[in-house]
Coordinates of C-alpha atoms in Angstrom, one line a residue:
X1 CA -188.9 26.6 126.5
X2 CA -188.1 24.1 123.8
X3 CA -191.3 24.9 121.8
X4 CA -190.5 28.6 122.1
X5 CA -187.0 27.9 120.8
X6 CA -188.3 25.9 117.9
X7 CA -190.9 28.5 117.0
X8 CA -188.2 31.2 117.1
X9 CA -185.9 29.1 114.9
X10 CA -188.8 28.5 112.5
X11 CA -189.5 32.2 112.3
X12 CA -185.8 33.0 111.8
X13 CA -185.5 30.5 108.9
X14 CA -188.6 31.9 107.3
X15 CA -187.2 35.4 107.4
X16 CA -183.9 34.2 106.1
X17 CA -185.6 32.5 103.2
X18 CA -187.5 35.7 102.4
X19 CA -184.4 37.8 102.5
X20 CA -182.6 35.4 100.1
X21 CA -185.6 35.3 97.8
X22 CA -185.8 39.1 97.7
X23 CA -182.0 39.3 97.1
X24 CA -182.2 36.8 94.2
X25 CA -185.1 38.7 92.7
X26 CA -183.3 42.1 92.9
X27 CA -180.2 40.6 91.5
X28 CA -182.0 39.1 88.6
X29 CA -183.9 42.3 87.9
X30 CA -180.6 44.3 88.0
X31 CA -178.8 41.9 85.6
X32 CA -181.8 42.1 83.3
X33 CA -181.8 45.9 83.4
X34 CA -178.0 46.0 82.7
X35 CA -178.4 43.7 79.8
X36 CA -181.2 45.8 78.4
X37 CA -179.1 48.9 78.7
X38 CA -176.2 47.2 77.0
X39 CA -178.4 45.9 74.2
X40 CA -180.0 49.2 73.7
X41 CA -176.7 51.1 73.7
X42 CA -175.3 48.7 71.2
X43 CA -178.4 49.0 69.0
X44 CA -178.3 52.8 69.3
X45 CA -174.7 53.0 68.3
X46 CA -174.7 50.5 65.4
X47 CA -173.3 52.0 62.1
X48 CA -175.6 53.2 59.5
X49 CA -175.5 51.8 55.9
X50 CA -173.6 54.9 54.8
X51 CA -171.0 54.4 57.6
X52 CA -170.7 50.7 56.8
X53 CA -170.0 51.7 53.1
X54 CA -167.5 54.4 54.2
X55 CA -165.7 51.8 56.3
X56 CA -165.6 49.5 53.4
X57 CA -164.2 52.3 51.2
X58 CA -161.6 53.0 53.9
X59 CA -160.5 49.3 53.9
X60 CA -160.4 49.3 50.1
X61 CA -158.4 52.6 50.0
X62 CA -155.9 51.2 52.5
X63 CA -155.4 48.3 50.2
X64 CA -155.0 50.6 47.2
X65 CA -152.6 52.7 49.1
X66 CA -150.5 49.7 50.2
X67 CA -150.5 48.5 46.6
X68 CA -149.5 52.0 45.3
X69 CA -146.8 52.3 47.9
X70 CA -145.5 48.9 47.0
X71 CA -145.5 49.9 43.3
X72 CA -143.6 53.1 44.0
X73 CA -141.1 51.3 46.1
X74 CA -140.5 48.8 43.4
X75 CA -140.2 51.6 40.8
X76 CA -137.8 53.5 43.0
X77 CA -135.7 50.4 43.6
X78 CA -135.6 49.7 39.8
X79 CA -134.6 53.3 39.1
X80 CA -131.9 53.1 41.7
X81 CA -130.6 49.9 40.2
X82 CA -130.5 51.6 36.8
X83 CA -128.8 54.7 38.2
X84 CA -131.7 57.0 37.3
X85 CA -133.7 59.4 39.4
X86 CA -137.5 59.7 39.7
X87 CA -139.2 62.0 37.2
X88 CA -141.2 64.0 39.8
X89 CA -141.2 65.0 43.4
X90 CA -144.4 64.6 45.4
X91 CA -144.6 65.0 49.2
X92 CA -147.8 63.0 49.5
X93 CA -149.0 59.6 48.4
X94 CA -152.3 58.0 47.6
X95 CA -152.6 57.3 51.3
X96 CA -152.8 61.0 52.1
X97 CA -156.1 61.6 50.3
X98 CA -158.3 58.8 51.6
X99 CA -162.0 58.1 51.6
X100 CA -163.3 61.6 51.0
X101 CA -161.7 61.8 47.5
X102 CA -161.6 58.1 46.8
X103 CA -163.4 58.5 43.4
X104 CA -160.9 61.3 42.4
X105 CA -158.0 58.9 43.1
X106 CA -158.9 56.9 40.0
X107 CA -159.2 58.2 36.5
X108 CA -157.5 58.7 33.2
X109 CA -155.0 61.4 32.4
X110 CA -156.3 63.9 29.8
X111 CA -154.4 66.8 28.3
X112 CA -156.0 70.3 28.0
X113 CA -154.3 73.0 25.9
X114 CA -154.6 76.7 26.5
X115 CA -153.0 78.9 23.9
X116 CA -152.7 82.4 22.3
X117 CA -150.3 83.9 19.8
X118 CA -147.5 84.0 22.3
X119 CA -147.8 81.0 24.6
X120 CA -149.1 77.4 24.6
X121 CA -149.7 75.6 27.9
X122 CA -150.6 71.9 28.3
X123 CA -152.5 71.0 31.4
X124 CA -153.0 67.5 32.8
X125 CA -156.2 66.4 34.5
X126 CA -154.0 64.3 36.8
X127 CA -152.9 66.8 39.3
X128 CA -154.7 69.6 37.5
X129 CA -151.5 71.6 36.8
X130 CA -149.4 72.7 33.9
X131 CA -147.2 70.0 32.4
X132 CA -145.8 71.8 29.4
X133 CA -145.0 75.4 28.4
X134 CA -144.1 76.4 24.9
X135 CA -143.0 80.0 24.2
X136 CA -143.6 80.8 20.6
X137 CA -141.4 82.7 18.1
X138 CA -138.2 82.1 20.0
X139 CA -135.9 79.6 18.3
X140 CA -134.8 76.7 20.5
X141 CA -131.3 75.3 21.1
X142 CA -132.1 72.5 18.6
X143 CA -133.3 74.9 15.9
X144 CA -137.0 74.4 16.6
X145 CA -139.2 77.5 15.9
X146 CA -140.5 77.6 19.5
X147 CA -138.9 77.2 22.9
X148 CA -140.2 74.4 25.2
X149 CA -139.5 75.9 28.6
X150 CA -140.5 72.7 30.4
X151 CA -142.6 69.6 30.0
X152 CA -144.0 66.9 32.3
X153 CA -140.6 65.5 33.0
X154 CA -139.2 68.8 34.2
X155 CA -141.8 70.7 36.3
X156 CA -144.5 69.9 38.8
X157 CA -146.7 71.9 41.2
X158 CA -148.6 70.3 44.1
X159 CA -151.2 72.0 46.4
X160 CA -151.5 70.3 49.8
X161 CA -154.4 70.9 52.3
X162 CA -154.4 69.4 55.9
X163 CA -157.8 68.1 57.0
X164 CA -158.8 67.0 60.5
X165 CA -158.0 63.4 59.9
X166 CA -156.5 63.2 56.4
X167 CA -154.6 65.4 53.8
X168 CA -155.6 66.5 50.3
X169 CA -152.7 66.2 47.9
X170 CA -153.7 67.4 44.4
X171 CA -150.8 65.6 42.5
X172 CA -152.5 62.2 43.2
X173 CA -156.0 63.3 42.2
X174 CA -157.8 63.2 38.8
X175 CA -159.7 66.4 38.0
X176 CA -162.7 66.7 35.7
X177 CA -162.4 69.6 33.2
X178 CA -165.3 71.9 32.4
X179 CA -165.7 75.3 30.7
X180 CA -162.9 74.4 28.3
X181 CA -161.9 77.0 25.7
X182 CA -158.6 78.1 24.2
X183 CA -158.0 80.4 27.2
X184 CA -160.0 79.0 30.1
X185 CA -160.6 75.7 31.9
X186 CA -162.0 74.7 35.3
X187 CA -160.8 71.5 36.9
X188 CA -162.7 69.9 39.8
X189 CA -161.9 66.9 42.0
X190 CA -165.1 65.5 43.4
X191 CA -165.4 64.4 47.0
X192 CA -167.6 61.7 48.4
X193 CA -169.8 64.2 50.3
X194 CA -170.6 66.1 47.1
X195 CA -167.9 68.8 47.7
X196 CA -164.9 69.5 45.5
X197 CA -161.6 71.1 45.0
X198 CA -161.6 73.4 42.0
X199 CA -158.7 74.9 40.0
X200 CA -159.6 77.7 37.6
X201 CA -157.3 78.8 34.8
X202 CA -157.5 81.8 32.5
X203 CA -154.8 82.7 29.9
X204 CA -154.4 86.3 29.1
X205 CA -153.5 87.8 25.7
X206 CA -149.8 87.1 26.0
X207 CA -147.7 85.7 28.9
X208 CA -149.9 86.1 32.0
X209 CA -151.9 83.1 33.4
X210 CA -154.5 83.5 36.2
X211 CA -155.1 80.6 38.6
X212 CA -157.5 80.2 41.6
X213 CA -157.8 77.3 44.1
X214 CA -160.9 76.9 46.1
X215 CA -162.9 74.3 48.1
X216 CA -166.6 73.8 47.9
X217 CA -168.7 72.0 50.5
X218 CA -165.7 70.9 52.5
X219 CA -165.8 73.3 55.5
X220 CA -166.4 70.5 58.0
X221 CA -163.4 68.6 56.6
X222 CA -161.0 71.2 58.0
X223 CA -160.3 72.4 61.5
X224 CA -161.9 75.8 62.3
X225 CA -158.5 77.4 62.7
X226 CA -157.1 76.1 59.4
X227 CA -156.2 79.1 57.2
X228 CA -153.1 78.0 55.1
X229 CA -152.3 75.7 52.3
X230 CA -148.9 74.5 51.2
X231 CA -147.4 74.6 47.7
X232 CA -144.6 72.4 46.5
X233 CA -143.1 73.6 43.2
X234 CA -140.2 71.9 41.4
X235 CA -138.5 72.6 38.1
X236 CA -135.6 70.8 36.4
X237 CA -134.3 73.9 34.6
X238 CA -133.5 73.1 31.0
X239 CA -130.4 74.4 29.2
X240 CA -131.8 76.7 26.5
X241 CA -128.6 78.3 25.1
X242 CA -125.3 76.9 23.7
X243 CA -123.1 78.3 26.4
X244 CA -123.8 76.1 29.5
X245 CA -121.5 78.0 31.9
X246 CA -122.5 81.4 30.7
X247 CA -126.2 80.6 30.9
X248 CA -125.8 79.2 34.3
X249 CA -124.4 82.5 35.5
X250 CA -127.8 84.0 34.9
X251 CA -130.0 81.2 36.2
X252 CA -131.4 81.3 39.7
X253 CA -134.4 81.5 41.9
X254 CA -135.6 85.1 42.4
X255 CA -138.2 86.4 44.9
X256 CA -139.6 89.7 46.0
X257 CA -140.1 90.6 49.6
X258 CA -143.5 92.2 50.3
X259 CA -142.6 94.6 53.2
X260 CA -139.2 95.9 52.1
X261 CA -140.0 95.7 48.4
X262 CA -136.5 94.4 47.6
X263 CA -135.8 91.6 45.2
X264 CA -133.3 88.9 46.1
X265 CA -132.0 85.7 44.5
X266 CA -130.1 82.5 45.4
X267 CA -126.5 82.1 44.4
X268 CA -126.0 81.1 40.8
X269 CA -122.5 79.6 41.3
X270 CA -123.2 77.0 44.0
X271 CA -125.8 74.8 45.5
X272 CA -127.9 76.9 47.8
X273 CA -130.8 76.5 50.3
X274 CA -132.5 79.5 51.8
X275 CA -135.5 80.5 53.9
X276 CA -137.3 83.8 53.3
X277 CA -137.3 86.1 56.3
X278 CA -140.5 87.9 55.4
X279 CA -143.6 87.5 53.2
X280 CA -143.0 87.5 49.5
X281 CA -145.1 88.7 46.6
X282 CA -143.7 86.2 44.1
X283 CA -141.1 83.5 43.5
X284 CA -139.6 82.9 40.1
X285 CA -137.5 80.2 38.4
X286 CA -135.3 82.2 36.1
X287 CA -132.8 81.2 33.5
X288 CA -130.9 83.6 31.2
X289 CA -133.7 84.6 28.9
X290 CA -136.9 83.0 30.2
X291 CA -138.7 82.9 33.5
X292 CA -141.7 81.3 35.3
X293 CA -142.9 83.4 38.2
X294 CA -145.7 82.4 40.6
X295 CA -147.4 85.4 42.1
X296 CA -149.7 85.2 45.2
X297 CA -152.5 87.7 45.8
X298 CA -152.3 87.2 49.5
X299 CA -148.5 86.8 49.6
X300 CA -146.4 83.7 50.5
X301 CA -145.7 83.4 54.2
X302 CA -142.3 84.0 55.7
X303 CA -140.1 80.9 56.0
X304 CA -140.6 79.7 52.4
X305 CA -137.9 77.1 51.7
X306 CA -136.0 77.6 48.4
X307 CA -133.2 75.5 47.1
X308 CA -131.1 75.4 43.9
X309 CA -128.8 72.5 42.9
X310 CA -126.3 72.7 40.1
X311 CA -126.4 70.1 37.3
X312 CA -123.5 68.7 35.3
X313 CA -122.5 70.1 31.9
X314 CA -123.8 67.8 29.2
X315 CA -126.9 66.7 31.1
X316 CA -129.2 69.1 29.2
X317 CA -130.1 70.8 32.5
X318 CA -128.7 73.8 34.4
X319 CA -130.2 73.5 37.9
X320 CA -132.8 71.7 40.0
X321 CA -135.1 74.2 41.6
X322 CA -137.4 73.5 44.6
X323 CA -139.7 75.8 46.4
X324 CA -142.0 75.0 49.4
X325 CA -144.4 77.8 50.2
X326 CA -147.5 78.6 52.2
X327 CA -150.3 81.0 51.4
X328 CA -153.8 81.9 52.6
X329 CA -156.6 79.4 52.1
X330 CA -160.3 79.7 53.0
X331 CA -161.8 76.3 53.8
X332 CA -165.3 77.6 53.7
X333 CA -165.0 78.4 50.0
X334 CA -166.1 82.0 50.4
X335 CA -162.8 83.2 49.1
X336 CA -160.5 81.5 46.6
X337 CA -156.7 81.5 46.8
X338 CA -155.7 83.5 43.8
X339 CA -152.4 83.3 41.8
X340 CA -150.9 84.6 38.6
X341 CA -148.1 83.1 36.7
X342 CA -145.7 84.9 34.3
X343 CA -144.4 82.4 31.8
X344 CA -142.3 84.2 29.2
X345 CA -139.1 86.0 28.0
X346 CA -137.0 88.2 30.2
X347 CA -137.7 91.4 28.3
X348 CA -137.8 94.5 30.5
X349 CA -140.4 96.5 28.4
X350 CA -142.5 93.4 27.9
X351 CA -142.6 92.5 31.5
X352 CA -143.5 96.0 32.5
X353 CA -146.5 95.8 30.1
X354 CA -147.6 92.4 31.3
X355 CA -147.4 93.6 34.9
X356 CA -150.0 96.2 34.2
X357 CA -152.4 93.4 33.3
X358 CA -152.2 92.0 36.8
X359 CA -155.5 92.1 38.7
X360 CA -153.8 92.2 42.2
X361 CA -153.0 95.9 42.3
X362 CA -149.5 95.4 43.6
X363 CA -146.2 96.9 42.6
X364 CA -144.7 93.6 41.6
X365 CA -141.4 94.8 40.1
X366 CA -141.3 91.7 37.9
X367 CA -138.9 93.6 35.6
X368 CA -136.2 92.8 38.3
X369 CA -136.0 89.5 36.5
X370 CA -133.9 91.3 34.0
X371 CA -130.6 91.8 35.7
X372 CA -129.4 95.3 34.9
X373 CA -126.6 95.4 37.5
X374 CA -126.0 97.0 40.9
X375 CA -127.9 100.1 42.0
X376 CA -125.8 102.7 40.1
X377 CA -125.2 100.5 37.0
X378 CA -128.9 99.6 37.0
X379 CA -129.9 103.3 37.1
X380 CA -127.6 103.9 34.1
X381 CA -129.1 100.9 32.2
X382 CA -132.6 101.7 33.2
X383 CA -132.7 105.4 32.3
X384 CA -130.1 105.6 29.6
X385 CA -129.0 102.4 27.9
X386 CA -132.5 101.0 27.5
X387 CA -133.8 104.1 25.9
X388 CA -130.9 104.3 23.5
X389 CA -131.2 100.6 22.7
X390 CA -134.9 100.9 22.1
X391 CA -134.4 104.0 19.9
X392 CA -131.8 102.3 17.7
X393 CA -133.6 99.0 17.4
X394 CA -136.7 100.9 16.3
X395 CA -134.9 101.7 13.0
X396 CA -134.7 98.0 12.3
X397 CA -130.9 97.8 12.4
X398 CA -129.1 94.5 12.8
X399 CA -128.2 94.0 16.4
X400 CA -124.5 94.1 15.6
X401 CA -124.9 97.5 14.0
X402 CA -126.9 98.6 17.1
X403 CA -123.9 97.7 19.3
X404 CA -121.6 99.6 17.1
X405 CA -123.9 102.7 17.1
X406 CA -124.3 102.5 20.9
X407 CA -120.5 102.5 21.1
X408 CA -120.1 105.5 18.8
X409 CA -122.8 107.4 20.7
X410 CA -121.1 106.8 24.0
X411 CA -117.8 107.8 22.6
X412 CA -119.3 111.1 21.3
X413 CA -120.9 111.8 24.7
X414 CA -117.7 111.1 26.6
X415 CA -115.3 112.6 24.1
X416 CA -115.0 116.0 25.9
X417 CA -114.0 114.2 29.1
X418 CA -111.6 112.0 27.1
X419 CA -110.0 115.0 25.5
X420 CA -109.7 116.8 28.8
X421 CA -108.0 113.7 30.2
X422 CA -105.6 113.5 27.3
X423 CA -104.7 117.2 27.3
X424 CA -104.0 117.0 31.0
X425 CA -101.6 114.2 30.3
X426 CA -100.1 116.1 27.4
X427 CA -99.4 119.1 29.6
X428 CA -97.6 116.8 32.1
X429 CA -95.7 115.3 29.3
X430 CA -94.3 118.6 27.9
X431 CA -93.5 119.9 31.4
X432 CA -91.7 116.7 32.4
X433 CA -88.1 118.1 31.6
X434 CA -88.8 121.2 33.7
X435 CA -90.2 119.2 36.6
X436 CA -87.1 116.9 36.6
X437 CA -84.8 119.9 36.5
X438 CA -86.6 121.7 39.3
X439 CA -86.8 118.7 41.6
X440 CA -83.5 116.9 41.0
X441 CA -82.1 118.1 44.3
X442 CA -84.8 116.2 46.2
X443 CA -83.9 112.7 45.1
X444 CA -83.1 111.5 48.6
X445 CA -85.8 109.3 50.2
X446 CA -86.1 111.7 53.2
X447 CA -86.8 114.6 50.8
X448 CA -89.8 113.1 49.0
X449 CA -92.2 115.3 50.9
X450 CA -90.3 118.4 49.8
X451 CA -90.2 117.1 46.3
X452 CA -93.9 116.6 46.2
X453 CA -94.5 120.0 47.6
X454 CA -92.3 121.6 45.0
X455 CA -94.1 119.8 42.2
X456 CA -97.5 120.8 43.5
X457 CA -96.3 124.4 43.5
X458 CA -95.1 124.1 39.9
X459 CA -98.4 122.5 39.0
X460 CA -100.2 125.5 40.3
X461 CA -98.0 128.0 38.6
X462 CA -98.2 126.3 35.2
X463 CA -102.0 125.8 35.7
X464 CA -102.1 122.0 35.5
X465 CA -103.6 119.3 37.7
X466 CA -102.2 115.8 38.0
X467 CA -105.7 114.5 38.9
X468 CA -107.6 116.0 36.0
X469 CA -106.4 113.2 33.7
X470 CA -107.9 110.5 36.0
X471 CA -111.3 111.8 36.9
X472 CA -112.9 111.8 33.4
X473 CA -111.8 108.2 32.9
X474 CA -113.4 107.2 36.3
X475 CA -116.6 108.8 35.0
X476 CA -116.6 106.6 32.0
X477 CA -116.0 103.4 34.0
X478 CA -119.6 103.0 35.2
X479 CA -120.9 103.1 31.6
X480 CA -118.3 100.4 30.7
X481 CA -119.5 98.3 33.6
X482 CA -123.2 98.9 32.9
X483 CA -122.8 97.4 29.5
X484 CA -121.3 94.3 31.2
X485 CA -124.7 93.7 32.7
X486 CA -126.9 95.0 29.9
X487 CA -125.6 93.1 26.9
X488 CA -125.8 89.5 28.3
X489 CA -129.4 90.1 29.5
X490 CA -130.6 91.7 26.2
X491 CA -132.9 89.0 24.8
X492 CA -133.1 91.0 21.6
X493 CA -129.5 89.7 20.8
X494 CA -130.6 86.1 21.2
X495 CA -130.4 84.2 17.9
X496 CA -129.2 87.3 16.0
X497 CA -126.3 86.9 13.7
X498 CA -123.7 89.5 12.5
X499 CA -120.7 89.0 10.3
X500 CA -119.1 85.7 11.4
X501 CA -121.2 85.5 14.7
X502 CA -124.2 83.2 14.3
X503 CA -125.6 84.2 17.7
X504 CA -124.7 87.4 19.5
X505 CA -126.0 86.0 22.8
X506 CA -123.5 83.2 23.1
X507 CA -119.8 82.6 22.3
X508 CA -118.5 82.4 18.7
X509 CA -116.0 79.5 18.5
X510 CA -113.3 79.4 15.8
X511 CA -111.9 76.1 17.3
X512 CA -113.8 73.5 19.4
X513 CA -112.3 70.3 20.8
X514 CA -115.2 68.8 22.8
X515 CA -113.3 68.4 26.0
X516 CA -113.3 70.9 28.9
X517 CA -109.9 72.4 29.8
X518 CA -109.7 74.2 33.1
X519 CA -109.6 78.0 32.6
X520 CA -110.4 77.9 28.8
X521 CA -113.3 75.5 28.3
X522 CA -113.8 73.6 25.1
X523 CA -113.4 76.3 22.5
X524 CA -111.7 79.5 21.5
X525 CA -113.9 82.5 20.9
X526 CA -112.8 84.8 18.1
X527 CA -114.5 87.9 19.6
X528 CA -112.8 87.3 22.9
X529 CA -109.4 87.1 21.1
X530 CA -110.2 90.4 19.3
X531 CA -111.3 92.0 22.6
X532 CA -108.1 91.0 24.3
X533 CA -106.0 92.2 21.4
X534 CA -107.8 95.6 21.5
X535 CA -107.2 95.7 25.2
X536 CA -103.5 95.1 24.7
X537 CA -103.4 97.9 22.1
X538 CA -105.2 100.3 24.4
X539 CA -103.0 99.4 27.3
X540 CA -99.9 100.2 25.2
X541 CA -101.2 103.6 24.3
X542 CA -102.1 104.3 27.9
X543 CA -98.7 103.1 29.3
X544 CA -96.9 105.3 26.7
X545 CA -98.9 108.3 27.7
X546 CA -98.4 107.8 31.5
X547 CA -94.6 107.0 31.1
X548 CA -94.1 110.3 29.2
X549 CA -95.3 112.3 32.2
X550 CA -93.7 110.4 35.1
X551 CA -90.8 112.1 37.0
X552 CA -88.0 110.5 39.0
X553 CA -89.1 107.4 41.1
X554 CA -92.5 107.5 39.6
X555 CA -91.0 106.3 36.3
X556 CA -89.3 103.4 38.1
X557 CA -92.6 102.4 39.8
X558 CA -94.3 102.7 36.4
X559 CA -92.3 99.8 35.0
X560 CA -93.8 97.4 37.5
X561 CA -97.3 98.6 36.9
X562 CA -96.7 98.4 33.1
X563 CA -96.1 94.6 33.3
X564 CA -99.2 94.2 35.4
X565 CA -101.3 96.1 32.9
X566 CA -100.0 93.9 30.0
X567 CA -101.0 90.8 31.9
X568 CA -104.6 92.0 32.3
X569 CA -105.6 91.2 28.7
X570 CA -104.5 87.6 29.3
X571 CA -106.6 87.5 32.4
X572 CA -109.5 88.8 30.5
X573 CA -109.1 86.0 27.9
X574 CA -109.7 83.3 30.6
X575 CA -112.6 85.2 32.0
X576 CA -114.4 86.2 28.8
X577 CA -113.8 83.2 26.5
X578 CA -117.1 81.7 27.5
X579 CA -119.0 85.0 27.5
X580 CA -121.4 86.1 24.7
X581 CA -119.9 87.3 21.4
X582 CA -122.1 90.4 21.6
X583 CA -120.4 91.5 24.8
X584 CA -116.9 90.7 23.6
X585 CA -117.7 92.5 20.3
X586 CA -118.9 95.6 22.1
X587 CA -115.7 95.7 24.2
X588 CA -113.6 95.1 21.1
X589 CA -115.2 98.0 19.2
X590 CA -115.1 100.3 22.3
X591 CA -111.4 99.7 23.1
X592 CA -110.4 99.9 19.4
X593 CA -112.2 103.3 19.1
X594 CA -110.6 104.5 22.4
X595 CA -107.1 103.6 21.1
X596 CA -107.9 105.3 17.8
X597 CA -109.1 108.4 19.6
X598 CA -105.9 108.5 21.7
X599 CA -103.7 108.1 18.6
X600 CA -105.6 110.9 16.8
X601 CA -105.3 113.2 19.7
X602 CA -101.6 112.5 20.0
X603 CA -101.0 113.2 16.3
X604 CA -103.1 116.4 16.3
X605 CA -101.5 117.9 19.5
X606 CA -98.8 120.6 19.0
X607 CA -96.5 120.1 21.9
X608 CA -94.6 123.4 21.2
X609 CA -97.8 125.4 21.2
X610 CA -99.0 123.7 24.3
X611 CA -95.7 124.4 26.1
X612 CA -95.9 128.1 25.1
X613 CA -99.4 128.4 26.7
X614 CA -98.1 126.8 29.9
X615 CA -95.1 129.1 30.0
X616 CA -97.5 132.0 29.7
X617 CA -99.4 130.7 32.7
X618 CA -96.1 130.3 34.6
X619 CA -95.1 133.9 33.9
X620 CA -98.5 135.2 35.1
X621 CA -98.3 133.2 38.3
X622 CA -94.6 133.3 39.2
X623 CA -94.9 136.6 41.0
X624 CA -97.3 134.9 43.4
X625 CA -95.1 132.5 45.2
X626 CA -97.9 131.5 47.6
X627 CA -100.2 130.5 44.9
X628 CA -101.0 126.8 45.6
X629 CA -103.6 124.3 44.8
X630 CA -105.6 122.7 47.6
X631 CA -103.5 119.6 47.3
X632 CA -100.3 121.6 47.5
X633 CA -101.5 123.4 50.6
X634 CA -102.3 120.1 52.3
X635 CA -98.9 118.6 51.4
X636 CA -97.2 121.7 52.9
X637 CA -99.2 121.3 56.1
X638 CA -98.3 117.6 56.3
X639 CA -94.6 118.5 55.8
X640 CA -94.7 121.0 58.6
X641 CA -96.5 118.5 60.9
X642 CA -93.8 115.9 60.1
X643 CA -91.0 118.4 60.8
X644 CA -92.6 119.3 64.2
X645 CA -92.8 115.6 65.1
X646 CA -89.1 115.2 64.2
X647 CA -88.2 118.2 66.5
X648 CA -90.2 116.7 69.3
X649 CA -88.5 113.3 69.0
X650 CA -85.1 115.0 69.1

């Protein structure tokens, strides 16, 4: 039994050793295989030489970005300490456009000039956008022969594209110019993979510039669903005219909605931020006589952010404009994002002609940049005043003479209505004693309805109407108001002199004191004084005419209104002292002529003969006691209704 036990123990030990040996062998083989897999996986996934170089560029670019950011922070701190603002606004930094455009992040700024007989544009290879715009043959505020609408300190435009892992911000990139002529240039920013972002410019024969933005060989850089790019456009709008406050009234951001076709603008009188509610065809930065409009072929998306900030008088600037917009972008490069820019004067006929040169086939309505007033006033200016103005200027007359001739023409056209108004007032004047005699028994307050009814009956029998004197004057009022919008926006008056007025588009000071006084400003305008004087003279004639025809309590009420009417010229002085001399001159001539016409009609009217005609009318109608005008009939009905109500109350 002992031997058997030993043999069994020996066998068990041998089997145990074999098991341990086999386990050690399997474990070792397993570890070897795992190590082989790890080594093979590491070898398979090791970076290529190109990837190692890209990583090195990434590290270098981060260092450049950090240095650039540190430099910008230091510059911003220095500017803050000096109390100055930065010259430009850029939403991106060097860190936005990383390894893909590393080479385009370094370069030298080079200026490219596009020009024709009307416009000269200076483009910068850094950012690839316009840095300066000069409009020729328009004298500047500092008596230079051309107007510099903006330069590199004032305006900037940035195109921003969002890639899968990084952004492209054109303002930080240097572009290489090719195909350079006086009217064309192509600017390309090269990518590391051989692709590029290209900006193509073509200047037309006058004020229209074509621009396209496209990517080439960068499709994999963007997400498949990426279809939009963002545009940030800023402008520090320069003061171009002498009258700061007056020019500011006509300076704003305009935009046209694509669906409704309406044109809207931001408030000119206060700081304003606004988001567009629908797609827009164009956005424009407009001052009184010049505009820069950016037009998108594929429209700007709804929700564009527009802001306008007022600047202080004496700063040399009117407003700070900012616009953030989005429009269509094709990352495959098969279709370019196309734009057009109008950079030129706010001349209605000129803008209409330039608009016909547009290749987009849209009804742009860019002529809305010329503010001709509200719908009725705009219709008058569009279809009457403009044609008359063009006709008269075609003879080569001085603009002051043109304003006088327009005034004379309008007076000739409206003279029949003015004469009718005056004759109606004259009839009321000669009949005043008869009306007072016929209605003196109705002087009690409770008899006023009867008094009015009796007077209406007399009006009908004598063949006069108290309203006929008012209606023709109301017809003239829209023309008077239409000129209020037309004259300040007529660029033809800019820089034109007449008599003592050196520039019909701005005020003509006889005294200046260099310090702003509330309500008056820093000067006295001679044409404004003449206009208010003519208004006072015209008011006196009008008040005399109305006083001569008032009966009973109407004459007492007229005394209060008379003082109010005499105060109006003083109010006009505070309003119009800063307005253009051309507008004040037009109103002066118009009111003086109106007063002269009223005086002439009064002197040439035979009151006795007029009264005889009215008496003949009365004799013909007195046998018809029920003859009443429509107004008299309504008054009689109102009186009967009032009497019925009294009876019911009793």
